Short mmCIF file of C-alpha atoms in Angstrom, two decimals:
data_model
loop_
_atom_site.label_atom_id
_atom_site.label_comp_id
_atom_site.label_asym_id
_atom_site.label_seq_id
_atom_site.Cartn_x
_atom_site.Cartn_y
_atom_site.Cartn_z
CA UNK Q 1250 101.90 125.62 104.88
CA UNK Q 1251 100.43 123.25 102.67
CA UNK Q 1252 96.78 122.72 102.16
CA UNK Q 1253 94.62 119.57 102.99
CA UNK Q 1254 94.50 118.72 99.21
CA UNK Q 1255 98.05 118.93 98.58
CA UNK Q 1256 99.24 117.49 102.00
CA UNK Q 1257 96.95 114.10 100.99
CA UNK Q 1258 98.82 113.87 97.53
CA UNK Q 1259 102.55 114.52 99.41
CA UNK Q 1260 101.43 111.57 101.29
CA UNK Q 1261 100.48 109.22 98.64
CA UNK Q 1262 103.42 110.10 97.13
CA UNK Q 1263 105.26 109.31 99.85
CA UNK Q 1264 102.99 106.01 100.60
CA UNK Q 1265 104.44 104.81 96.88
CA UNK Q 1266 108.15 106.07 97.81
CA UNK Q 1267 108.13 103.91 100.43
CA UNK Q 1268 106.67 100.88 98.72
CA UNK Q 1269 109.39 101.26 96.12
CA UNK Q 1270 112.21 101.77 98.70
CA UNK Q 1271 111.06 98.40 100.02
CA UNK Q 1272 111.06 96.50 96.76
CA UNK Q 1273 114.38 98.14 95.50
CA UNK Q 1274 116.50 98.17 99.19
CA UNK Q 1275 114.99 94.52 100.17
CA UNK Q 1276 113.90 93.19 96.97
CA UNK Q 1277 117.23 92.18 95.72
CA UNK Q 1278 117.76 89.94 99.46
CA UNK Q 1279 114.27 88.38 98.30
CA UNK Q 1280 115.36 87.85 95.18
CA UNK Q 1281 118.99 86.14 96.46
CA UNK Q 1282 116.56 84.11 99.12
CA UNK Q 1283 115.25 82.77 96.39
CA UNK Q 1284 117.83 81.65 94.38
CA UNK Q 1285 120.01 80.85 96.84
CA UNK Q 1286 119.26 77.09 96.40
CA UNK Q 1287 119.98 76.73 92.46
CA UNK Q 1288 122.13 79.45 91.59
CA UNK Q 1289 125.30 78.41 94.29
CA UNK Q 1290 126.61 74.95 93.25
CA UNK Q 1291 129.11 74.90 96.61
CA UNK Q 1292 128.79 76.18 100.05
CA UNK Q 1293 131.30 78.11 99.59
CA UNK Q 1294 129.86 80.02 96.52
CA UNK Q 1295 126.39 79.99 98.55
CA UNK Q 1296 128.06 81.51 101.46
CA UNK Q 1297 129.29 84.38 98.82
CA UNK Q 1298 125.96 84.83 98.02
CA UNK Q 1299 124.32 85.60 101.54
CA UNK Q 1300 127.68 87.63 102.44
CA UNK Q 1301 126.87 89.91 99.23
CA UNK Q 1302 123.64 90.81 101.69
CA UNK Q 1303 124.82 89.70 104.85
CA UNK Q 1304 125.73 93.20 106.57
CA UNK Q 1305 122.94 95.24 105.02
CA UNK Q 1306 119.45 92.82 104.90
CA UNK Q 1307 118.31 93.73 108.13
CA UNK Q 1308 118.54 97.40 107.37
CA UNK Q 1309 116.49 96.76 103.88
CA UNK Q 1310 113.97 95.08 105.87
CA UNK Q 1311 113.26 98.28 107.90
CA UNK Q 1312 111.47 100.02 104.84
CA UNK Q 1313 108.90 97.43 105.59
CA UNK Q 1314 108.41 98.22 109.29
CA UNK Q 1315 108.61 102.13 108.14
CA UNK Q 1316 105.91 101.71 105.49
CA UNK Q 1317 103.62 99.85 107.90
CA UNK Q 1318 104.19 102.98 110.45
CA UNK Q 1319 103.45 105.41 107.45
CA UNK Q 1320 100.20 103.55 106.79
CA UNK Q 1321 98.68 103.55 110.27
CA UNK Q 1322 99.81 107.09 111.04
CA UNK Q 1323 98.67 109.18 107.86
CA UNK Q 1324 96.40 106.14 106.53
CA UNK Q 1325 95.02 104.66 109.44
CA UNK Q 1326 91.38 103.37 107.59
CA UNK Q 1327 93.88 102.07 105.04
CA UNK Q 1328 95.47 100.31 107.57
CA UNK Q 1329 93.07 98.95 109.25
CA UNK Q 1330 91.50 97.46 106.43
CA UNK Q 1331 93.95 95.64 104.86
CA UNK Q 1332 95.75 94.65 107.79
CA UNK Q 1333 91.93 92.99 109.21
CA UNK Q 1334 91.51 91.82 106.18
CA UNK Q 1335 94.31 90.34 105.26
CA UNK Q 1336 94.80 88.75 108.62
CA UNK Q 1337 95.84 85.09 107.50
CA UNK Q 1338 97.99 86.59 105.09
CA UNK Q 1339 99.98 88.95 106.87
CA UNK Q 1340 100.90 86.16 109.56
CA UNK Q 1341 101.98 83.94 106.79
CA UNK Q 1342 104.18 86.92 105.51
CA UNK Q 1343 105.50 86.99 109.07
CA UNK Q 1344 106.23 83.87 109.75
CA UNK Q 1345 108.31 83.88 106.52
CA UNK Q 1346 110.84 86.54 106.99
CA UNK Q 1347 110.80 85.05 110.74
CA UNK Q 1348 112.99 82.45 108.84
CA UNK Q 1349 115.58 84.92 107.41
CA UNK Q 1350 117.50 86.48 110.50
CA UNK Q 1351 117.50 82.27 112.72
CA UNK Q 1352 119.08 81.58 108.75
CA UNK Q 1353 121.25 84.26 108.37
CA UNK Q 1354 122.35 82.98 111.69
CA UNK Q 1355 122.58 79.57 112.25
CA UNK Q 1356 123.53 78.30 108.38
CA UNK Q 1357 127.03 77.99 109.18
CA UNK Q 1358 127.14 77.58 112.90
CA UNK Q 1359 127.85 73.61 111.49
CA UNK Q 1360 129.94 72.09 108.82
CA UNK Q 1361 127.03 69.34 108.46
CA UNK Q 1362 126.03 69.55 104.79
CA UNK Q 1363 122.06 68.69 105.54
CA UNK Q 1364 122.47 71.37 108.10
CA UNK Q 1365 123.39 73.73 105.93
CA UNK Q 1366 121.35 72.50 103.27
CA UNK Q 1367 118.33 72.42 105.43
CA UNK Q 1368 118.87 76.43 106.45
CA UNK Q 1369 119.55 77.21 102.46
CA UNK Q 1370 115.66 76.20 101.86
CA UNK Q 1371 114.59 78.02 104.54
CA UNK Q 1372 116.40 81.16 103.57
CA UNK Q 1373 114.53 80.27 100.12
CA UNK Q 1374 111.30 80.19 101.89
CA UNK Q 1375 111.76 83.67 103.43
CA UNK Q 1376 112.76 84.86 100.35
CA UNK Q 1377 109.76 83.13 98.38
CA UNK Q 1378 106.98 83.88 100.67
CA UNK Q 1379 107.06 87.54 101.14
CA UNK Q 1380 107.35 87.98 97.55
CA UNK Q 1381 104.42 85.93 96.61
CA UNK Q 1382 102.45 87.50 99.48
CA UNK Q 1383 103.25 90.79 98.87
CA UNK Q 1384 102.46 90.43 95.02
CA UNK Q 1385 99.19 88.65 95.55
CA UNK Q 1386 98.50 91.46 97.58
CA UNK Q 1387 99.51 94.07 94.87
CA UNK Q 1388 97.25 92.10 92.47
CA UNK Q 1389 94.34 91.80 94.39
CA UNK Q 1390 94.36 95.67 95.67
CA UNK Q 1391 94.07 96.11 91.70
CA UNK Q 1392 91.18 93.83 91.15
CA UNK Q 1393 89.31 95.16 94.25
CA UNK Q 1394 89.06 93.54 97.64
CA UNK Q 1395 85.73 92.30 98.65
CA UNK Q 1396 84.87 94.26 101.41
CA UNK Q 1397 82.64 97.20 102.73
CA UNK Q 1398 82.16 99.64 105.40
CA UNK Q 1399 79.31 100.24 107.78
CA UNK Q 1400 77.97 103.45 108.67
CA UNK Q 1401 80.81 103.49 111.63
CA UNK Q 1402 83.16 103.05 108.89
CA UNK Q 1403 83.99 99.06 110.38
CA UNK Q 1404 85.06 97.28 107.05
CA UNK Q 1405 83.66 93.56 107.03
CA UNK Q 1406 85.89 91.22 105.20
CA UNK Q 1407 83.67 88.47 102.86
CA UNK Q 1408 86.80 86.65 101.08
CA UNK Q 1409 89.20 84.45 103.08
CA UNK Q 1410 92.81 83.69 102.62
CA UNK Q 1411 92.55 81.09 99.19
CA UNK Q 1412 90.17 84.08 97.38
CA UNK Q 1413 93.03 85.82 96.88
CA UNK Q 1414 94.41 82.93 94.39
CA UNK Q 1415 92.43 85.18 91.67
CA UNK Q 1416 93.57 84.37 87.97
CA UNK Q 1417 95.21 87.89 87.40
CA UNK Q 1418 96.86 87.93 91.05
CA UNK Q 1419 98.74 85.16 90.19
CA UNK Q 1420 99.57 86.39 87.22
CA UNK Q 1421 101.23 89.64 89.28
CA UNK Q 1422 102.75 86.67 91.82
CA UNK Q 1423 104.66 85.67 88.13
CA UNK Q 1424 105.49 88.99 87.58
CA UNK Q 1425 107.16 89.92 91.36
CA UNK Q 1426 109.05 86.39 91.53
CA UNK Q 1427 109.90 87.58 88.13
CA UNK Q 1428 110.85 90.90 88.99
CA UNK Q 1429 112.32 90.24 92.21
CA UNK Q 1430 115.04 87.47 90.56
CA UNK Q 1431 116.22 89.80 88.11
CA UNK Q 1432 116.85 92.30 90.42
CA UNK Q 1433 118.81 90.00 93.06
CA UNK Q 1434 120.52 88.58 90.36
CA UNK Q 1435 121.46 92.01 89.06
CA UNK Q 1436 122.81 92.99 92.53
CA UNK Q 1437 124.81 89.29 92.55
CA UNK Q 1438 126.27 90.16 88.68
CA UNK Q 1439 127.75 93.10 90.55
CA UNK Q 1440 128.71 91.61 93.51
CA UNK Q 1441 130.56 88.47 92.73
CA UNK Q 1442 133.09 86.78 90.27
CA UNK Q 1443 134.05 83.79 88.26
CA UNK Q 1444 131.16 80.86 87.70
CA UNK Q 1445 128.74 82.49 90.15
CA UNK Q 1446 128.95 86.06 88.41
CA UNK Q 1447 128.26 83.96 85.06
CA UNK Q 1448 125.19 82.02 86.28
CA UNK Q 1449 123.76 85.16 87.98
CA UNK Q 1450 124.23 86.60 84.19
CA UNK Q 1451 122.13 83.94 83.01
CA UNK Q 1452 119.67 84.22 85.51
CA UNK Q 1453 119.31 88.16 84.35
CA UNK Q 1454 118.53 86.97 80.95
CA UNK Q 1455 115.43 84.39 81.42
CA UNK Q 1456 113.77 86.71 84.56
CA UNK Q 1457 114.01 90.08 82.24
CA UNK Q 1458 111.79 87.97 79.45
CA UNK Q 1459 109.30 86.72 82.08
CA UNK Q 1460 108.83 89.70 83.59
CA UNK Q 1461 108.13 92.02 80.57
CA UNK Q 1462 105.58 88.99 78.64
CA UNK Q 1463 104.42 89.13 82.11
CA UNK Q 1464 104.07 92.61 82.64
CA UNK Q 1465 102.66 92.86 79.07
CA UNK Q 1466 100.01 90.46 79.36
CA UNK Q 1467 99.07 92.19 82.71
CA UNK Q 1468 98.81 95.85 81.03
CA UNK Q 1469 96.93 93.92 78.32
CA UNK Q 1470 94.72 92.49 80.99
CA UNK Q 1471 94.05 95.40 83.29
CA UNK Q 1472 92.59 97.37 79.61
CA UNK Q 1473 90.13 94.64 78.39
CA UNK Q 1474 89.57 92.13 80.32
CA UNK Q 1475 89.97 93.63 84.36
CA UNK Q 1476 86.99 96.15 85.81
CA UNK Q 1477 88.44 99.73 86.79
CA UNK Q 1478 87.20 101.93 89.10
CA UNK Q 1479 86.44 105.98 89.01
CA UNK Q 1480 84.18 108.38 90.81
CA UNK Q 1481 81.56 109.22 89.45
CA UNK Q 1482 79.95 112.05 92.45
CA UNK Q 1483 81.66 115.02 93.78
CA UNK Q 1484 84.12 115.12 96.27
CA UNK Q 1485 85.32 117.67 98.45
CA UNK Q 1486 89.13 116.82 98.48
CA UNK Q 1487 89.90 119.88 101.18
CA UNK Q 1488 88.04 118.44 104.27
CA UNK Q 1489 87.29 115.41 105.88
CA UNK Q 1490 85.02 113.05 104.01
CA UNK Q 1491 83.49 110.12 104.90
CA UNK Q 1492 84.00 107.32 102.06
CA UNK Q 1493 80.69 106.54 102.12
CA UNK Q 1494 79.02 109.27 100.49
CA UNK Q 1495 80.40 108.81 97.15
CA UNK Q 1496 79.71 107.50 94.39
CA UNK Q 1497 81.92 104.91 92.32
CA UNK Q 1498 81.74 103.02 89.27
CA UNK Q 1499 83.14 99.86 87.85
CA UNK Q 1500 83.95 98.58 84.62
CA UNK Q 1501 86.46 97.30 82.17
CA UNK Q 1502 89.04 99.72 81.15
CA UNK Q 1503 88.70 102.48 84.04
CA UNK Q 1504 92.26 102.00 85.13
CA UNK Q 1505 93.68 103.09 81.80
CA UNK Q 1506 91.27 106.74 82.37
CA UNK Q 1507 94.69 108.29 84.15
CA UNK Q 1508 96.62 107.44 81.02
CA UNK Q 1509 94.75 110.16 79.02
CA UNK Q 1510 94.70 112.72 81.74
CA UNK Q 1511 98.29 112.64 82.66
CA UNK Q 1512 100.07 111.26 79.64
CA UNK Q 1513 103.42 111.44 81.21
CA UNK Q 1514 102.54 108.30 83.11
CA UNK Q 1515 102.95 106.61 80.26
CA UNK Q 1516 106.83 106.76 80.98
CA UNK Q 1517 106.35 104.63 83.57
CA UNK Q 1518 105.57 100.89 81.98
CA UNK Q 1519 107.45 102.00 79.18
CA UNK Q 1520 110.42 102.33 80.89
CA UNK Q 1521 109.64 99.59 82.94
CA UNK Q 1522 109.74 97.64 79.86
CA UNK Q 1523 113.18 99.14 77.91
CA UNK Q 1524 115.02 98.90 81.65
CA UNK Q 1525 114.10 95.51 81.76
CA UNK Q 1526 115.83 95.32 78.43
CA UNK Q 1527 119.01 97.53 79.18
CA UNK Q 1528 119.79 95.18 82.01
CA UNK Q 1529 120.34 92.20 80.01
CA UNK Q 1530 122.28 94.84 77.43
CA UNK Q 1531 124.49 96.04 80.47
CA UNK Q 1532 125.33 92.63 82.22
CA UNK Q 1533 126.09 91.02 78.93
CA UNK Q 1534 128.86 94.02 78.45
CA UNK Q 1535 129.67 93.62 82.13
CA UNK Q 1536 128.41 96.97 83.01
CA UNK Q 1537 127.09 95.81 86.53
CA UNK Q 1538 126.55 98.80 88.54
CA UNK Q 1539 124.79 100.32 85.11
CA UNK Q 1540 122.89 97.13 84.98
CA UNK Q 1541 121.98 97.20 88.73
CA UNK Q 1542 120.73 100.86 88.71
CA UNK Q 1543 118.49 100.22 85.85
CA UNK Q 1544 117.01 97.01 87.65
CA UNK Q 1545 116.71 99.48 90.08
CA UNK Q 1546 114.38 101.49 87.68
CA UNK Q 1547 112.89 98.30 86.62
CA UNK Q 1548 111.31 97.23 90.23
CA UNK Q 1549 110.49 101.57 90.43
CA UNK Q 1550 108.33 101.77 87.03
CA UNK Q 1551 106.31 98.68 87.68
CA UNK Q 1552 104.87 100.05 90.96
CA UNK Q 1553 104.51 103.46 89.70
CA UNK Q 1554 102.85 101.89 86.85
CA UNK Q 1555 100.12 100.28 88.95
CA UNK Q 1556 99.75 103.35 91.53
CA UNK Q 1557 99.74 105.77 88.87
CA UNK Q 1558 96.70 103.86 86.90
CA UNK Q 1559 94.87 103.46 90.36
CA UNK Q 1560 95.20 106.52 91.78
CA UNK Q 1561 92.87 108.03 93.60
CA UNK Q 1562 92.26 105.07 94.69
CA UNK Q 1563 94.09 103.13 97.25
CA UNK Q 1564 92.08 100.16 98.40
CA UNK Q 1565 88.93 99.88 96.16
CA UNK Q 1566 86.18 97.48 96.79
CA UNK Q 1567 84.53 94.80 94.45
CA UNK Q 1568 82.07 94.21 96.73
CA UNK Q 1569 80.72 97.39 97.46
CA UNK Q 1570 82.72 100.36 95.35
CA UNK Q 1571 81.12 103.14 97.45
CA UNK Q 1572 83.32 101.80 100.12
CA UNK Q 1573 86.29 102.09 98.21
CA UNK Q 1574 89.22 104.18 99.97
CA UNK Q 1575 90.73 106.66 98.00
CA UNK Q 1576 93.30 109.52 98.95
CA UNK Q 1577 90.60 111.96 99.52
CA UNK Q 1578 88.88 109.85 101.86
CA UNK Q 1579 90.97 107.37 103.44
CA UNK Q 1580 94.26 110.24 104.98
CA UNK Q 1581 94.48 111.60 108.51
CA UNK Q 1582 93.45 114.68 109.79
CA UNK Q 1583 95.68 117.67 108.17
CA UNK Q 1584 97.24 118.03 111.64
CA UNK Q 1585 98.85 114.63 111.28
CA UNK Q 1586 99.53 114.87 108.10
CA UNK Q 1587 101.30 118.13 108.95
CA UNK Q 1588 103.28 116.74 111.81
CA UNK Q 1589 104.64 113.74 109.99
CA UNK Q 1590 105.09 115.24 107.05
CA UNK Q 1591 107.56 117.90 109.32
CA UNK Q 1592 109.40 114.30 110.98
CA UNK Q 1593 109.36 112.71 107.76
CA UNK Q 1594 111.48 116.22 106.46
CA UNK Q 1595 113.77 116.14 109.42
CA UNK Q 1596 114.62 112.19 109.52
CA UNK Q 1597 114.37 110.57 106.09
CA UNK Q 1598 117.77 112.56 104.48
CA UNK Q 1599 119.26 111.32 107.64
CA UNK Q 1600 118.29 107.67 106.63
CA UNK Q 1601 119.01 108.33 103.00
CA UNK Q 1602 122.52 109.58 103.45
CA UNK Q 1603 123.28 107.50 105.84
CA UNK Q 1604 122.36 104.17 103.91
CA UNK Q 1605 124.37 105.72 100.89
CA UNK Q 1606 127.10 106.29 103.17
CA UNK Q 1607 126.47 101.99 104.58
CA UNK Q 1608 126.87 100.69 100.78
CA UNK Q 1609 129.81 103.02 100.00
CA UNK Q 1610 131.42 101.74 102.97
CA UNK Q 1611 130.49 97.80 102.15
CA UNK Q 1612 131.25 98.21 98.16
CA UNK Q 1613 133.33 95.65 96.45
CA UNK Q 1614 132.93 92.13 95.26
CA UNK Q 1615 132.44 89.02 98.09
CA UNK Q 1616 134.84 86.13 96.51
CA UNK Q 1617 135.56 82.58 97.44
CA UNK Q 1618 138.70 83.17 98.52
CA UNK Q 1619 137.32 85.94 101.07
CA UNK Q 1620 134.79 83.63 102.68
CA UNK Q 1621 137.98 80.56 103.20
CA UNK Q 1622 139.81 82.89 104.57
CA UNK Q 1623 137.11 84.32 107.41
CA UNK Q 1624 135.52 80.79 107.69
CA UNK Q 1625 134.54 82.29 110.92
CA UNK Q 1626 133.61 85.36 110.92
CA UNK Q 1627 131.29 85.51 108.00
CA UNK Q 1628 127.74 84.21 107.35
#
């Protein structure tokens, strides 16, 4: 079987699988949340647009619940870290997608247009929130979260909710709006027709150029202007170790140390960056399903782009960087690690196939004429 070392590096590689399933499987429903508001001019076309979702959202929204399982199983300190302290935050997150299943709901249960109306900004609101959340989050995790650990490894939270507003997190908040758009929009370029189809072609265009001068300034950032960590003592990565006995530095540039040991991570922005361009290339050619795949690589590369320049670490600290969690430090015992990894084996091709098989089933475009003629029966 495999050893401690390489059983914490499955994980984190799992960890980051499951982070991207999330933002590719429920960032495109964020992404129509959000633009559900502008982008459909009639209730009709805005009823297309939460039927292109409607009979798979709730399923995308799972990868959520299954990362937050991952995390407290294989990295509980991890877990109960972030999830302490980033109390106020994580309730706000919750009471935004609370919003989406009362709005998938109850949006048409009336013909009243400030009913509807009303449920349309709410559905924008759980689309919104989470995604700003969850990429002030992101950012901050790269900045370093101001906390530290006693010697019974209790972490002590010194920021509140409104420290998290940081200059360079919002920056990332630009960037996942950004990112998320484009990729809902992709997924509405394939799934529609007509006017709607066109708009969500448009949309495509303007998100793609945000999100790479975002992503761009943010690289730019992170190498001059943004403290890195690294660890600077030795560390035994086959055994249990307790975080606090090494030894971590901080300055400008550290994140970018990764680049020039493992230079094929450089694939990773840079892709991030050409995908971002192919999609506009394939939805102007009305290639959608080409176009949504490599939105699909798009929303991938980003977060492999920021894992991949933290990694080992996980949660580092600003406040105190010996504190820092880092795969080496921060995993379950191997046992755990060895039984998940065993029910992770035996269950996750059964949720892969049979989401592939979902989406084959559901394929095809949701039209006007489809939502008149099931006026109630649909969302």
């Amino acid at each position: 079987m495999f050893d401690y070392e390489t059983l914490r590096i499955i994980w984190w590689a799992i960890l980051i699988f499951l982070v991207c399933g999330f933002a590719v499987m429920d960032g495109f429903d964020l992404g129509i949340g959000m633009l559900l508001p502008f982008l459909g001019k009639t209730d009709d076309e805005r009823r297309v647009m939460l039927n292109t979702i409607g009979p798979t959202w709730e399923g995308n929204q799972t990868w959520l619940v299954t990362l937050g399982g991952i995390s407290f199983g294989a990295w509980s300190l991890v877990y109960a870290t972030l999830f302490s302290g980033l109390y106020t935050g994580m309730l706000v997150l919750l009471f935004g997608l609370f919003l989406r299943p009362v709005g998938f709901d109850y949006r048409s249960k009336l013909p009243n247009p400030r009913w509807r109306s009303t449920w349309d900004w709410a559905l924008f609101v759980g689309g919104a929130v989470p995604t700003v959340v969850l990429s002030l989050a992101g950012g901050n995790l790269i900045i370093g979260m101001p906390f530290q650990l006693d010697m019974d490894l209790r972490s002590s939270y010194t920021g509140s909710f409104w420290d998290l507003f940081q200059p360079f997190a919002l920056l990332c908040v630009l960037v996942g709006v950004s990112l998320m758009c484009l990729h809902g929009a992709a997924f509405l370029h394939l799934r529609t027709e007509a006017a709607l189809a066109e708009r969500a072609q448009r949309i495509i265009c303007w998100s793609a150029v945000v999100f790479v001068v975002g992503f761009i300034v943010a690289g730019i950032w992170v190498a001059v202007g943004l403290d890195g960590y690294h660890i600077t003592s030795a560390i035994d990565t086959s055994t249990i170790t307790n975080p606090l006995s090494k030894t971590v530095s901080k300055e400008s540039g550290l994140w970018l140390a990764n680049y020039s040991m493992y230079p094929g991570l450089l694939l990773a922005p840079v892709l991030a960056i050409t995908s971002a361009g192919l999609v506009v290339f394939l939805s102007v050619k009305r290639y959608t399903g080409l176009a949504f795949l490599a939105s699909c690589v798009v929303v991938i590369c980003a977060i492999v782009t920021a894992a991949g320049s933290m990694f080992p670490f996980i949660m580092p600290s600003s406040t105190s960087p010996s504190s820092s969690l880092t795969v080496w430090d921060a995993s379950a015992s191997r046992y755990t690690l060895q039984l998940l990894f065993f029910a992770t084996v035996l269950m996750m091709p059964i949720v892969m196939a049979y989401t592939a098989w979902v989406y084959r089933v559901l394929r095809g475009k949701v039209t006007v004429e489809d939502i008149q003629k099931n006026q109630h029966v649909l969302y």
